[in-house]
């Protein structure tokens, strides 16, 4: 049908044309998720210097963080995933992946099926496949809400006996912490604290998680609490009573030769930590929040005077006044959480002065050091030049949130 002459089509043709387009959109969405799964599986984001695939998609496709994470979660259920050790895990919902690829179900149907199956963790593989099949058959006639309601009854169809009774209620330990380090080095955890420790934790966190008084703090509660937790950890690490780890104090996180630090090395792994690259060490050294042990040619610690590269208070104040917060385009994080980044690294002779420095939050500081984003000072302000896969013309961008360009009028 020629959609440029819509007025000529009959009502029935119009409805049919719409249905056909919806089916195509779903098929294209299936293709989108397949590509997302492949990017995640290959670790493309990490190779390009991003902390994870969601952060990359926010730049390349301009997805919201919520949408990027949602697509990643769907992709993980519909497609095979590769673990950090290289073993391949079969997809949890292969039939749903096929139905989406045929354009028979929509993204919201996929979510209804994911939710239903996630609520039935005790099913065995055969029962899961049956439940998925039953849901997909039903999805042919139901909208996603109705499908989800039907999902609540799927258990009775697939497993009428219900889950086996728990053998014995395990007693929960008073305090516990389960942590899981992800491939990119970030961490997820879950835990339980007894009453006294919980109160101590609350009291420690409270002063740090208040919104910043400047009034432009748009962080949600969970993000503020996360930042507060990181601040408390940093505080604990700086406490002189913290026990040494393997005989080395934790603030010396990495040893690197001065030569390695001077060069822009991509993937040189440092022996002290398998996840630490020379690039990462350069980022840590950039504002000397964590002091790397810099070694000379004979592997003896090199005496680099700290004031040579840690931004002194008057420069930091000047940067707060000029940049007001993280200088990266689109970032809203306030100056109080930022590092002072050397545009030309101090190890390569870059001076510790206002016109060679920019405030960057930890996330964007890492991105600037690890990816192909470049920083350039234009009219005494930091501008950011995107990599070609974000903007083929590499047009410089700046932060308009903290320092809007005054209108010409
Ligand atoms: Zn830096
Ligand atoms: Zn930032």
JSON list of N, CA, C and O in Angstrom, two decimals, residues 240-292:
[
{"chain": "A", "resi": 240, "resn": "UNK", "atom": "N", "xyz": [43.47, 5.72, 59.49]},
{"chain": "A", "resi": 240, "resn": "UNK", "atom": "CA", "xyz": [44.76, 5.06, 59.74]},
{"chain": "A", "resi": 240, "resn": "UNK", "atom": "C", "xyz": [44.63, 3.70, 60.42]},
{"chain": "A", "resi": 240, "resn": "UNK", "atom": "O", "xyz": [45.57, 2.92, 60.38]},
{"chain": "A", "resi": 241, "resn": "UNK", "atom": "N", "xyz": [43.48, 3.40, 61.01]},
{"chain": "A", "resi": 241, "resn": "UNK", "atom": "CA", "xyz": [43.34, 2.12, 61.72]},
{"chain": "A", "resi": 241, "resn": "UNK", "atom": "C", "xyz": [42.95, 0.96, 60.81]},
{"chain": "A", "resi": 241, "resn": "UNK", "atom": "O", "xyz": [42.87, -0.17, 61.24]},
{"chain": "A", "resi": 242, "resn": "UNK", "atom": "N", "xyz": [42.65, 1.26, 59.51]},
{"chain": "A", "resi": 242, "resn": "UNK", "atom": "CA", "xyz": [42.25, 0.17, 58.61]},
{"chain": "A", "resi": 242, "resn": "UNK", "atom": "C", "xyz": [43.40, -0.82, 58.45]},
{"chain": "A", "resi": 242, "resn": "UNK", "atom": "O", "xyz": [44.52, -0.42, 58.19]},
{"chain": "A", "resi": 243, "resn": "UNK", "atom": "N", "xyz": [43.11, -2.12, 58.68]},
{"chain": "A", "resi": 243, "resn": "UNK", "atom": "CA", "xyz": [44.21, -3.09, 58.58]},
{"chain": "A", "resi": 243, "resn": "UNK", "atom": "C", "xyz": [44.78, -3.16, 57.17]},
{"chain": "A", "resi": 243, "resn": "UNK", "atom": "O", "xyz": [44.06, -2.96, 56.19]},
{"chain": "A", "resi": 244, "resn": "UNK", "atom": "N", "xyz": [46.07, -3.42, 57.09]},
{"chain": "A", "resi": 244, "resn": "UNK", "atom": "CA", "xyz": [46.72, -3.50, 55.78]},
{"chain": "A", "resi": 244, "resn": "UNK", "atom": "C", "xyz": [46.28, -4.76, 55.06]},
{"chain": "A", "resi": 244, "resn": "UNK", "atom": "O", "xyz": [45.95, -5.76, 55.67]},
{"chain": "A", "resi": 245, "resn": "UNK", "atom": "N", "xyz": [46.23, -4.70, 53.73]},
{"chain": "A", "resi": 245, "resn": "UNK", "atom": "CA", "xyz": [45.83, -5.84, 52.91]},
{"chain": "A", "resi": 245, "resn": "UNK", "atom": "C", "xyz": [47.09, -6.40, 52.27]},
{"chain": "A", "resi": 245, "resn": "UNK", "atom": "O", "xyz": [47.79, -5.69, 51.58]},
{"chain": "A", "resi": 246, "resn": "UNK", "atom": "N", "xyz": [47.38, -7.67, 52.56]},
{"chain": "A", "resi": 246, "resn": "UNK", "atom": "CA", "xyz": [48.62, -8.29, 52.06]},
{"chain": "A", "resi": 246, "resn": "UNK", "atom": "C", "xyz": [49.85, -7.46, 52.41]},
{"chain": "A", "resi": 246, "resn": "UNK", "atom": "O", "xyz": [50.78, -7.36, 51.62]},
{"chain": "A", "resi": 247, "resn": "UNK", "atom": "N", "xyz": [49.81, -6.79, 53.55]},
{"chain": "A", "resi": 247, "resn": "UNK", "atom": "CA", "xyz": [50.97, -6.02, 53.99]},
{"chain": "A", "resi": 247, "resn": "UNK", "atom": "C", "xyz": [51.12, -4.70, 53.29]},
{"chain": "A", "resi": 247, "resn": "UNK", "atom": "O", "xyz": [52.04, -3.95, 53.57]},
{"chain": "A", "resi": 248, "resn": "UNK", "atom": "N", "xyz": [50.21, -4.37, 52.34]},
{"chain": "A", "resi": 248, "resn": "UNK", "atom": "CA", "xyz": [50.33, -3.10, 51.64]},
{"chain": "A", "resi": 248, "resn": "UNK", "atom": "C", "xyz": [49.08, -2.29, 51.96]},
{"chain": "A", "resi": 248, "resn": "UNK", "atom": "O", "xyz": [47.97, -2.79, 51.88]},
{"chain": "A", "resi": 249, "resn": "UNK", "atom": "N", "xyz": [49.27, -1.05, 52.30]},
{"chain": "A", "resi": 249, "resn": "UNK", "atom": "CA", "xyz": [48.10, -0.21, 52.62]},
{"chain": "A", "resi": 249, "resn": "UNK", "atom": "C", "xyz": [47.25, -0.02, 51.37]},
{"chain": "A", "resi": 249, "resn": "UNK", "atom": "O", "xyz": [47.75, 0.11, 50.28]},
{"chain": "A", "resi": 250, "resn": "UNK", "atom": "N", "xyz": [45.94, 0.01, 51.58]},
{"chain": "A", "resi": 250, "resn": "UNK", "atom": "CA", "xyz": [45.03, 0.03, 50.43]},
{"chain": "A", "resi": 250, "resn": "UNK", "atom": "C", "xyz": [45.17, 1.30, 49.58]},
{"chain": "A", "resi": 250, "resn": "UNK", "atom": "O", "xyz": [44.80, 1.30, 48.43]},
{"chain": "A", "resi": 251, "resn": "UNK", "atom": "N", "xyz": [45.66, 2.41, 50.16]},
{"chain": "A", "resi": 251, "resn": "UNK", "atom": "CA", "xyz": [45.70, 3.61, 49.32]},
{"chain": "A", "resi": 251, "resn": "UNK", "atom": "C", "xyz": [46.74, 3.49, 48.21]},
{"chain": "A", "resi": 251, "resn": "UNK", "atom": "O", "xyz": [46.66, 4.17, 47.21]},
{"chain": "A", "resi": 252, "resn": "UNK", "atom": "N", "xyz": [47.75, 2.61, 48.40]},
{"chain": "A", "resi": 252, "resn": "UNK", "atom": "CA", "xyz": [48.64, 2.34, 47.28]},
{"chain": "A", "resi": 252, "resn": "UNK", "atom": "C", "xyz": [47.99, 1.24, 46.46]},
{"chain": "A", "resi": 252, "resn": "UNK", "atom": "O", "xyz": [48.14, 0.06, 46.73]},
{"chain": "A", "resi": 253, "resn": "UNK", "atom": "N", "xyz": [47.20, 1.64, 45.48]},
{"chain": "A", "resi": 253, "resn": "UNK", "atom": "CA", "xyz": [46.37, 0.68, 44.78]},
{"chain": "A", "resi": 253, "resn": "UNK", "atom": "C", "xyz": [47.15, -0.02, 43.67]},
{"chain": "A", "resi": 253, "resn": "UNK", "atom": "O", "xyz": [46.80, -1.09, 43.24]},
{"chain": "A", "resi": 254, "resn": "UNK", "atom": "N", "xyz": [48.21, 0.60, 43.18]},
{"chain": "A", "resi": 254, "resn": "UNK", "atom": "CA", "xyz": [48.81, 0.11, 41.95]},
{"chain": "A", "resi": 254, "resn": "UNK", "atom": "C", "xyz": [50.26, 0.59, 41.88]},
{"chain": "A", "resi": 254, "resn": "UNK", "atom": "O", "xyz": [50.59, 1.68, 42.33]},
{"chain": "A", "resi": 255, "resn": "UNK", "atom": "N", "xyz": [51.11, -0.25, 41.32]},
{"chain": "A", "resi": 255, "resn": "UNK", "atom": "CA", "xyz": [52.46, 0.22, 41.02]},
{"chain": "A", "resi": 255, "resn": "UNK", "atom": "C", "xyz": [52.63, 0.26, 39.52]},
{"chain": "A", "resi": 255, "resn": "UNK", "atom": "O", "xyz": [52.17, -0.60, 38.79]},
{"chain": "A", "resi": 256, "resn": "UNK", "atom": "N", "xyz": [53.28, 1.29, 39.04]},
{"chain": "A", "resi": 256, "resn": "UNK", "atom": "CA", "xyz": [53.42, 1.49, 37.60]},
{"chain": "A", "resi": 256, "resn": "UNK", "atom": "C", "xyz": [54.73, 2.21, 37.37]},
{"chain": "A", "resi": 256, "resn": "UNK", "atom": "O", "xyz": [55.14, 3.04, 38.17]},
{"chain": "A", "resi": 257, "resn": "UNK", "atom": "N", "xyz": [55.41, 1.88, 36.26]},
{"chain": "A", "resi": 257, "resn": "UNK", "atom": "CA", "xyz": [56.65, 2.58, 36.00]},
{"chain": "A", "resi": 257, "resn": "UNK", "atom": "C", "xyz": [56.34, 3.98, 35.45]},
{"chain": "A", "resi": 257, "resn": "UNK", "atom": "O", "xyz": [55.30, 4.19, 34.84]},
{"chain": "A", "resi": 258, "resn": "UNK", "atom": "N", "xyz": [57.23, 4.92, 35.74]},
{"chain": "A", "resi": 258, "resn": "UNK", "atom": "CA", "xyz": [57.01, 6.29, 35.29]},
{"chain": "A", "resi": 258, "resn": "UNK", "atom": "C", "xyz": [56.88, 6.32, 33.77]},
{"chain": "A", "resi": 258, "resn": "UNK", "atom": "O", "xyz": [56.09, 7.06, 33.21]},
{"chain": "A", "resi": 259, "resn": "UNK", "atom": "N", "xyz": [57.65, 5.45, 33.10]},
{"chain": "A", "resi": 259, "resn": "UNK", "atom": "CA", "xyz": [57.62, 5.37, 31.64]},
{"chain": "A", "resi": 259, "resn": "UNK", "atom": "C", "xyz": [56.23, 4.95, 31.14]},
{"chain": "A", "resi": 259, "resn": "UNK", "atom": "O", "xyz": [55.66, 5.54, 30.23]},
{"chain": "A", "resi": 260, "resn": "UNK", "atom": "N", "xyz": [55.67, 3.91, 31.80]},
{"chain": "A", "resi": 260, "resn": "UNK", "atom": "CA", "xyz": [54.33, 3.44, 31.43]},
{"chain": "A", "resi": 260, "resn": "UNK", "atom": "C", "xyz": [53.30, 4.53, 31.65]},
{"chain": "A", "resi": 260, "resn": "UNK", "atom": "O", "xyz": [52.38, 4.70, 30.86]},
{"chain": "A", "resi": 261, "resn": "UNK", "atom": "N", "xyz": [53.49, 5.27, 32.75]},
{"chain": "A", "resi": 261, "resn": "UNK", "atom": "CA", "xyz": [52.54, 6.32, 33.09]},
{"chain": "A", "resi": 261, "resn": "UNK", "atom": "C", "xyz": [52.56, 7.44, 32.06]},
{"chain": "A", "resi": 261, "resn": "UNK", "atom": "O", "xyz": [51.56, 8.05, 31.74]},
{"chain": "A", "resi": 262, "resn": "UNK", "atom": "N", "xyz": [53.77, 7.70, 31.53]},
{"chain": "A", "resi": 262, "resn": "UNK", "atom": "CA", "xyz": [53.92, 8.78, 30.56]},
{"chain": "A", "resi": 262, "resn": "UNK", "atom": "C", "xyz": [53.28, 8.43, 29.22]},
{"chain": "A", "resi": 262, "resn": "UNK", "atom": "O", "xyz": [52.80, 9.29, 28.51]},
{"chain": "A", "resi": 263, "resn": "UNK", "atom": "N", "xyz": [53.34, 7.13, 28.88]},
{"chain": "A", "resi": 263, "resn": "UNK", "atom": "CA", "xyz": [52.81, 6.74, 27.58]},
{"chain": "A", "resi": 263, "resn": "UNK", "atom": "C", "xyz": [51.32, 6.49, 27.70]},
{"chain": "A", "resi": 263, "resn": "UNK", "atom": "O", "xyz": [50.81, 6.14, 28.75]},
{"chain": "A", "resi": 264, "resn": "UNK", "atom": "N", "xyz": [50.61, 6.66, 26.59]},
{"chain": "A", "resi": 264, "resn": "UNK", "atom": "CA", "xyz": [49.18, 6.38, 26.60]},
{"chain": "A", "resi": 264, "resn": "UNK", "atom": "C", "xyz": [49.00, 4.93, 26.20]},
{"chain": "A", "resi": 264, "resn": "UNK", "atom": "O", "xyz": [48.86, 4.60, 25.04]},
{"chain": "A", "resi": 265, "resn": "UNK", "atom": "N", "xyz": [49.06, 4.06, 27.18]},
{"chain": "A", "resi": 265, "resn": "UNK", "atom": "CA", "xyz": [49.00, 2.64, 26.87]},
{"chain": "A", "resi": 265, "resn": "UNK", "atom": "C", "xyz": [47.59, 2.11, 27.04]},
{"chain": "A", "resi": 265, "resn": "UNK", "atom": "O", "xyz": [46.92, 2.43, 27.99]},
{"chain": "A", "resi": 266, "resn": "UNK", "atom": "N", "xyz": [47.17, 1.31, 26.11]},
{"chain": "A", "resi": 266, "resn": "UNK", "atom": "CA", "xyz": [45.79, 0.84, 26.16]},
{"chain": "A", "resi": 266, "resn": "UNK", "atom": "C", "xyz": [45.59, -0.29, 27.13]},
{"chain": "A", "resi": 266, "resn": "UNK", "atom": "O", "xyz": [44.99, -0.13, 28.17]},
{"chain": "A", "resi": 267, "resn": "UNK", "atom": "N", "xyz": [46.10, -1.42, 26.79]},
{"chain": "A", "resi": 267, "resn": "UNK", "atom": "CA", "xyz": [45.70, -2.61, 27.53]},
{"chain": "A", "resi": 267, "resn": "UNK", "atom": "C", "xyz": [46.86, -3.29, 28.22]},
{"chain": "A", "resi": 267, "resn": "UNK", "atom": "O", "xyz": [46.86, -4.50, 28.39]},
{"chain": "A", "resi": 268, "resn": "UNK", "atom": "N", "xyz": [47.86, -2.50, 28.62]},
{"chain": "A", "resi": 268, "resn": "UNK", "atom": "CA", "xyz": [48.95, -3.10, 29.37]},
{"chain": "A", "resi": 268, "resn": "UNK", "atom": "C", "xyz": [48.42, -3.43, 30.75]},
{"chain": "A", "resi": 268, "resn": "UNK", "atom": "O", "xyz": [47.96, -2.57, 31.48]},
{"chain": "A", "resi": 269, "resn": "UNK", "atom": "N", "xyz": [48.43, -4.70, 31.09]},
{"chain": "A", "resi": 269, "resn": "UNK", "atom": "CA", "xyz": [47.95, -5.08, 32.41]},
{"chain": "A", "resi": 269, "resn": "UNK", "atom": "C", "xyz": [49.09, -4.97, 33.40]},
{"chain": "A", "resi": 269, "resn": "UNK", "atom": "O", "xyz": [50.22, -5.32, 33.11]},
{"chain": "A", "resi": 270, "resn": "UNK", "atom": "N", "xyz": [48.77, -4.45, 34.56]},
{"chain": "A", "resi": 270, "resn": "UNK", "atom": "CA", "xyz": [49.80, -4.29, 35.58]},
{"chain": "A", "resi": 270, "resn": "UNK", "atom": "C", "xyz": [49.74, -5.49, 36.51]},
{"chain": "A", "resi": 270, "resn": "UNK", "atom": "O", "xyz": [48.68, -5.98, 36.85]},
{"chain": "A", "resi": 271, "resn": "UNK", "atom": "N", "xyz": [50.90, -5.94, 36.92]},
{"chain": "A", "resi": 271, "resn": "UNK", "atom": "CA", "xyz": [50.96, -7.19, 37.66]},
{"chain": "A", "resi": 271, "resn": "UNK", "atom": "C", "xyz": [50.25, -7.09, 39.01]},
{"chain": "A", "resi": 271, "resn": "UNK", "atom": "O", "xyz": [49.75, -8.07, 39.52]},
{"chain": "A", "resi": 272, "resn": "UNK", "atom": "N", "xyz": [50.17, -5.86, 39.58]},
{"chain": "A", "resi": 272, "resn": "UNK", "atom": "CA", "xyz": [49.60, -5.75, 40.92]},
{"chain": "A", "resi": 272, "resn": "UNK", "atom": "C", "xyz": [48.09, -6.03, 40.95]},
{"chain": "A", "resi": 272, "resn": "UNK", "atom": "O", "xyz": [47.55, -6.43, 41.94]},
{"chain": "A", "resi": 273, "resn": "UNK", "atom": "N", "xyz": [47.42, -5.81, 39.84]},
{"chain": "A", "resi": 273, "resn": "UNK", "atom": "CA", "xyz": [45.98, -6.07, 39.80]},
{"chain": "A", "resi": 273, "resn": "UNK", "atom": "C", "xyz": [45.62, -6.43, 38.36]},
{"chain": "A", "resi": 273, "resn": "UNK", "atom": "O", "xyz": [45.82, -5.64, 37.46]},
{"chain": "A", "resi": 274, "resn": "UNK", "atom": "N", "xyz": [45.09, -7.64, 38.14]},
{"chain": "A", "resi": 274, "resn": "UNK", "atom": "CA", "xyz": [44.84, -8.09, 36.77]},
{"chain": "A", "resi": 274, "resn": "UNK", "atom": "C", "xyz": [43.85, -7.22, 36.01]},
{"chain": "A", "resi": 274, "resn": "UNK", "atom": "O", "xyz": [43.83, -7.22, 34.79]},
{"chain": "A", "resi": 275, "resn": "UNK", "atom": "N", "xyz": [42.99, -6.45, 36.73]},
{"chain": "A", "resi": 275, "resn": "UNK", "atom": "CA", "xyz": [42.01, -5.63, 36.02]},
{"chain": "A", "resi": 275, "resn": "UNK", "atom": "C", "xyz": [42.52, -4.23, 35.77]},
{"chain": "A", "resi": 275, "resn": "UNK", "atom": "O", "xyz": [41.86, -3.42, 35.16]},
{"chain": "A", "resi": 276, "resn": "UNK", "atom": "N", "xyz": [43.72, -3.92, 36.29]},
{"chain": "A", "resi": 276, "resn": "UNK", "atom": "CA", "xyz": [44.22, -2.56, 36.24]},
{"chain": "A", "resi": 276, "resn": "UNK", "atom": "C", "xyz": [45.08, -2.37, 34.99]},
{"chain": "A", "resi": 276, "resn": "UNK", "atom": "O", "xyz": [46.07, -3.04, 34.81]},
{"chain": "A", "resi": 277, "resn": "UNK", "atom": "N", "xyz": [44.67, -1.47, 34.12]},
{"chain": "A", "resi": 277, "resn": "UNK", "atom": "CA", "xyz": [45.48, -1.18, 32.95]},
{"chain": "A", "resi": 277, "resn": "UNK", "atom": "C", "xyz": [46.28, 0.09, 33.21]},
{"chain": "A", "resi": 277, "resn": "UNK", "atom": "O", "xyz": [45.99, 0.83, 34.14]},
{"chain": "A", "resi": 278, "resn": "UNK", "atom": "N", "xyz": [47.27, 0.34, 32.37]},
{"chain": "A", "resi": 278, "resn": "UNK", "atom": "CA", "xyz": [48.06, 1.56, 32.51]},
{"chain": "A", "resi": 278, "resn": "UNK", "atom": "C", "xyz": [47.16, 2.79, 32.38]},
{"chain": "A", "resi": 278, "resn": "UNK", "atom": "O", "xyz": [47.34, 3.78, 33.07]},
{"chain": "A", "resi": 279, "resn": "UNK", "atom": "N", "xyz": [46.14, 2.68, 31.51]},
{"chain": "A", "resi": 279, "resn": "UNK", "atom": "CA", "xyz": [45.19, 3.78, 31.35]},
{"chain": "A", "resi": 279, "resn": "UNK", "atom": "C", "xyz": [44.48, 4.11, 32.66]},
{"chain": "A", "resi": 279, "resn": "UNK", "atom": "O", "xyz": [44.29, 5.25, 33.03]},
{"chain": "A", "resi": 280, "resn": "UNK", "atom": "N", "xyz": [44.04, 3.03, 33.32]},
{"chain": "A", "resi": 280, "resn": "UNK", "atom": "CA", "xyz": [43.30, 3.20, 34.57]},
{"chain": "A", "resi": 280, "resn": "UNK", "atom": "C", "xyz": [44.22, 3.84, 35.62]},
{"chain": "A", "resi": 280, "resn": "UNK", "atom": "O", "xyz": [43.81, 4.71, 36.37]},
{"chain": "A", "resi": 281, "resn": "UNK", "atom": "N", "xyz": [45.49, 3.41, 35.64]},
{"chain": "A", "resi": 281, "resn": "UNK", "atom": "CA", "xyz": [46.44, 3.98, 36.59]},
{"chain": "A", "resi": 281, "resn": "UNK", "atom": "C", "xyz": [46.64, 5.47, 36.32]},
{"chain": "A", "resi": 281, "resn": "UNK", "atom": "O", "xyz": [46.77, 6.27, 37.23]},
{"chain": "A", "resi": 282, "resn": "UNK", "atom": "N", "xyz": [46.63, 5.84, 35.01]},
{"chain": "A", "resi": 282, "resn": "UNK", "atom": "CA", "xyz": [46.77, 7.25, 34.67]},
{"chain": "A", "resi": 282, "resn": "UNK", "atom": "C", "xyz": [45.59, 8.06, 35.18]},
{"chain": "A", "resi": 282, "resn": "UNK", "atom": "O", "xyz": [45.73, 9.18, 35.64]},
{"chain": "A", "resi": 283, "resn": "UNK", "atom": "N", "xyz": [44.37, 7.44, 35.15]},
{"chain": "A", "resi": 283, "resn": "UNK", "atom": "CA", "xyz": [43.20, 8.15, 35.65]},
{"chain": "A", "resi": 283, "resn": "UNK", "atom": "C", "xyz": [43.33, 8.36, 37.16]},
{"chain": "A", "resi": 283, "resn": "UNK", "atom": "O", "xyz": [43.09, 9.44, 37.68]},
{"chain": "A", "resi": 284, "resn": "UNK", "atom": "N", "xyz": [43.77, 7.29, 37.87]},
{"chain": "A", "resi": 284, "resn": "UNK", "atom": "CA", "xyz": [43.91, 7.41, 39.32]},
{"chain": "A", "resi": 284, "resn": "UNK", "atom": "C", "xyz": [44.94, 8.47, 39.67]},
{"chain": "A", "resi": 284, "resn": "UNK", "atom": "O", "xyz": [44.79, 9.23, 40.61]},
{"chain": "A", "resi": 285, "resn": "UNK", "atom": "N", "xyz": [46.00, 8.52, 38.85]},
{"chain": "A", "resi": 285, "resn": "UNK", "atom": "CA", "xyz": [47.08, 9.47, 39.13]},
{"chain": "A", "resi": 285, "resn": "UNK", "atom": "C", "xyz": [46.68, 10.88, 38.74]},
{"chain": "A", "resi": 285, "resn": "UNK", "atom": "O", "xyz": [47.29, 11.84, 39.17]},
{"chain": "A", "resi": 286, "resn": "UNK", "atom": "N", "xyz": [45.64, 11.02, 37.93]},
{"chain": "A", "resi": 286, "resn": "UNK", "atom": "CA", "xyz": [45.29, 12.32, 37.35]},
{"chain": "A", "resi": 286, "resn": "UNK", "atom": "C", "xyz": [45.04, 13.36, 38.44]},
{"chain": "A", "resi": 286, "resn": "UNK", "atom": "O", "xyz": [45.50, 14.48, 38.37]},
{"chain": "A", "resi": 287, "resn": "UNK", "atom": "N", "xyz": [44.28, 12.99, 39.46]},
{"chain": "A", "resi": 287, "resn": "UNK", "atom": "CA", "xyz": [44.01, 13.94, 40.53]},
{"chain": "A", "resi": 287, "resn": "UNK", "atom": "C", "xyz": [44.52, 13.41, 41.86]},
{"chain": "A", "resi": 287, "resn": "UNK", "atom": "O", "xyz": [44.25, 13.96, 42.92]},
{"chain": "A", "resi": 288, "resn": "UNK", "atom": "N", "xyz": [45.26, 12.31, 41.81]},
{"chain": "A", "resi": 288, "resn": "UNK", "atom": "CA", "xyz": [45.93, 11.76, 42.99]},
{"chain": "A", "resi": 288, "resn": "UNK", "atom": "C", "xyz": [44.99, 11.53, 44.17]},
{"chain": "A", "resi": 288, "resn": "UNK", "atom": "O", "xyz": [45.35, 11.73, 45.30]},
{"chain": "A", "resi": 289, "resn": "UNK", "atom": "N", "xyz": [43.72, 11.14, 43.88]},
{"chain": "A", "resi": 289, "resn": "UNK", "atom": "CA", "xyz": [42.86, 10.74, 44.99]},
{"chain": "A", "resi": 289, "resn": "UNK", "atom": "C", "xyz": [43.39, 9.46, 45.60]},
{"chain": "A", "resi": 289, "resn": "UNK", "atom": "O", "xyz": [43.34, 9.23, 46.78]},
{"chain": "A", "resi": 290, "resn": "UNK", "atom": "N", "xyz": [43.86, 8.59, 44.70]},
{"chain": "A", "resi": 290, "resn": "UNK", "atom": "CA", "xyz": [44.54, 7.39, 45.15]},
{"chain": "A", "resi": 290, "resn": "UNK", "atom": "C", "xyz": [45.95, 7.52, 44.64]},
{"chain": "A", "resi": 290, "resn": "UNK", "atom": "O", "xyz": [46.17, 7.79, 43.46]},
{"chain": "A", "resi": 291, "resn": "UNK", "atom": "N", "xyz": [46.91, 7.38, 45.52]},
{"chain": "A", "resi": 291, "resn": "UNK", "atom": "CA", "xyz": [48.28, 7.66, 45.14]},
{"chain": "A", "resi": 291, "resn": "UNK", "atom": "C", "xyz": [48.92, 6.41, 44.56]},
{"chain": "A", "resi": 291, "resn": "UNK", "atom": "O", "xyz": [49.11, 5.43, 45.26]},
{"chain": "A", "resi": 292, "resn": "UNK", "atom": "N", "xyz": [49.22, 6.38, 43.29]},
{"chain": "A", "resi": 292, "resn": "UNK", "atom": "CA", "xyz": [49.90, 5.20, 42.77]},
{"chain": "A", "resi": 292, "resn": "UNK", "atom": "C", "xyz": [51.37, 5.24, 43.16]},
{"chain": "A", "resi": 292, "resn": "UNK", "atom": "O", "xyz": [51.94, 6.32, 43.32]}
]
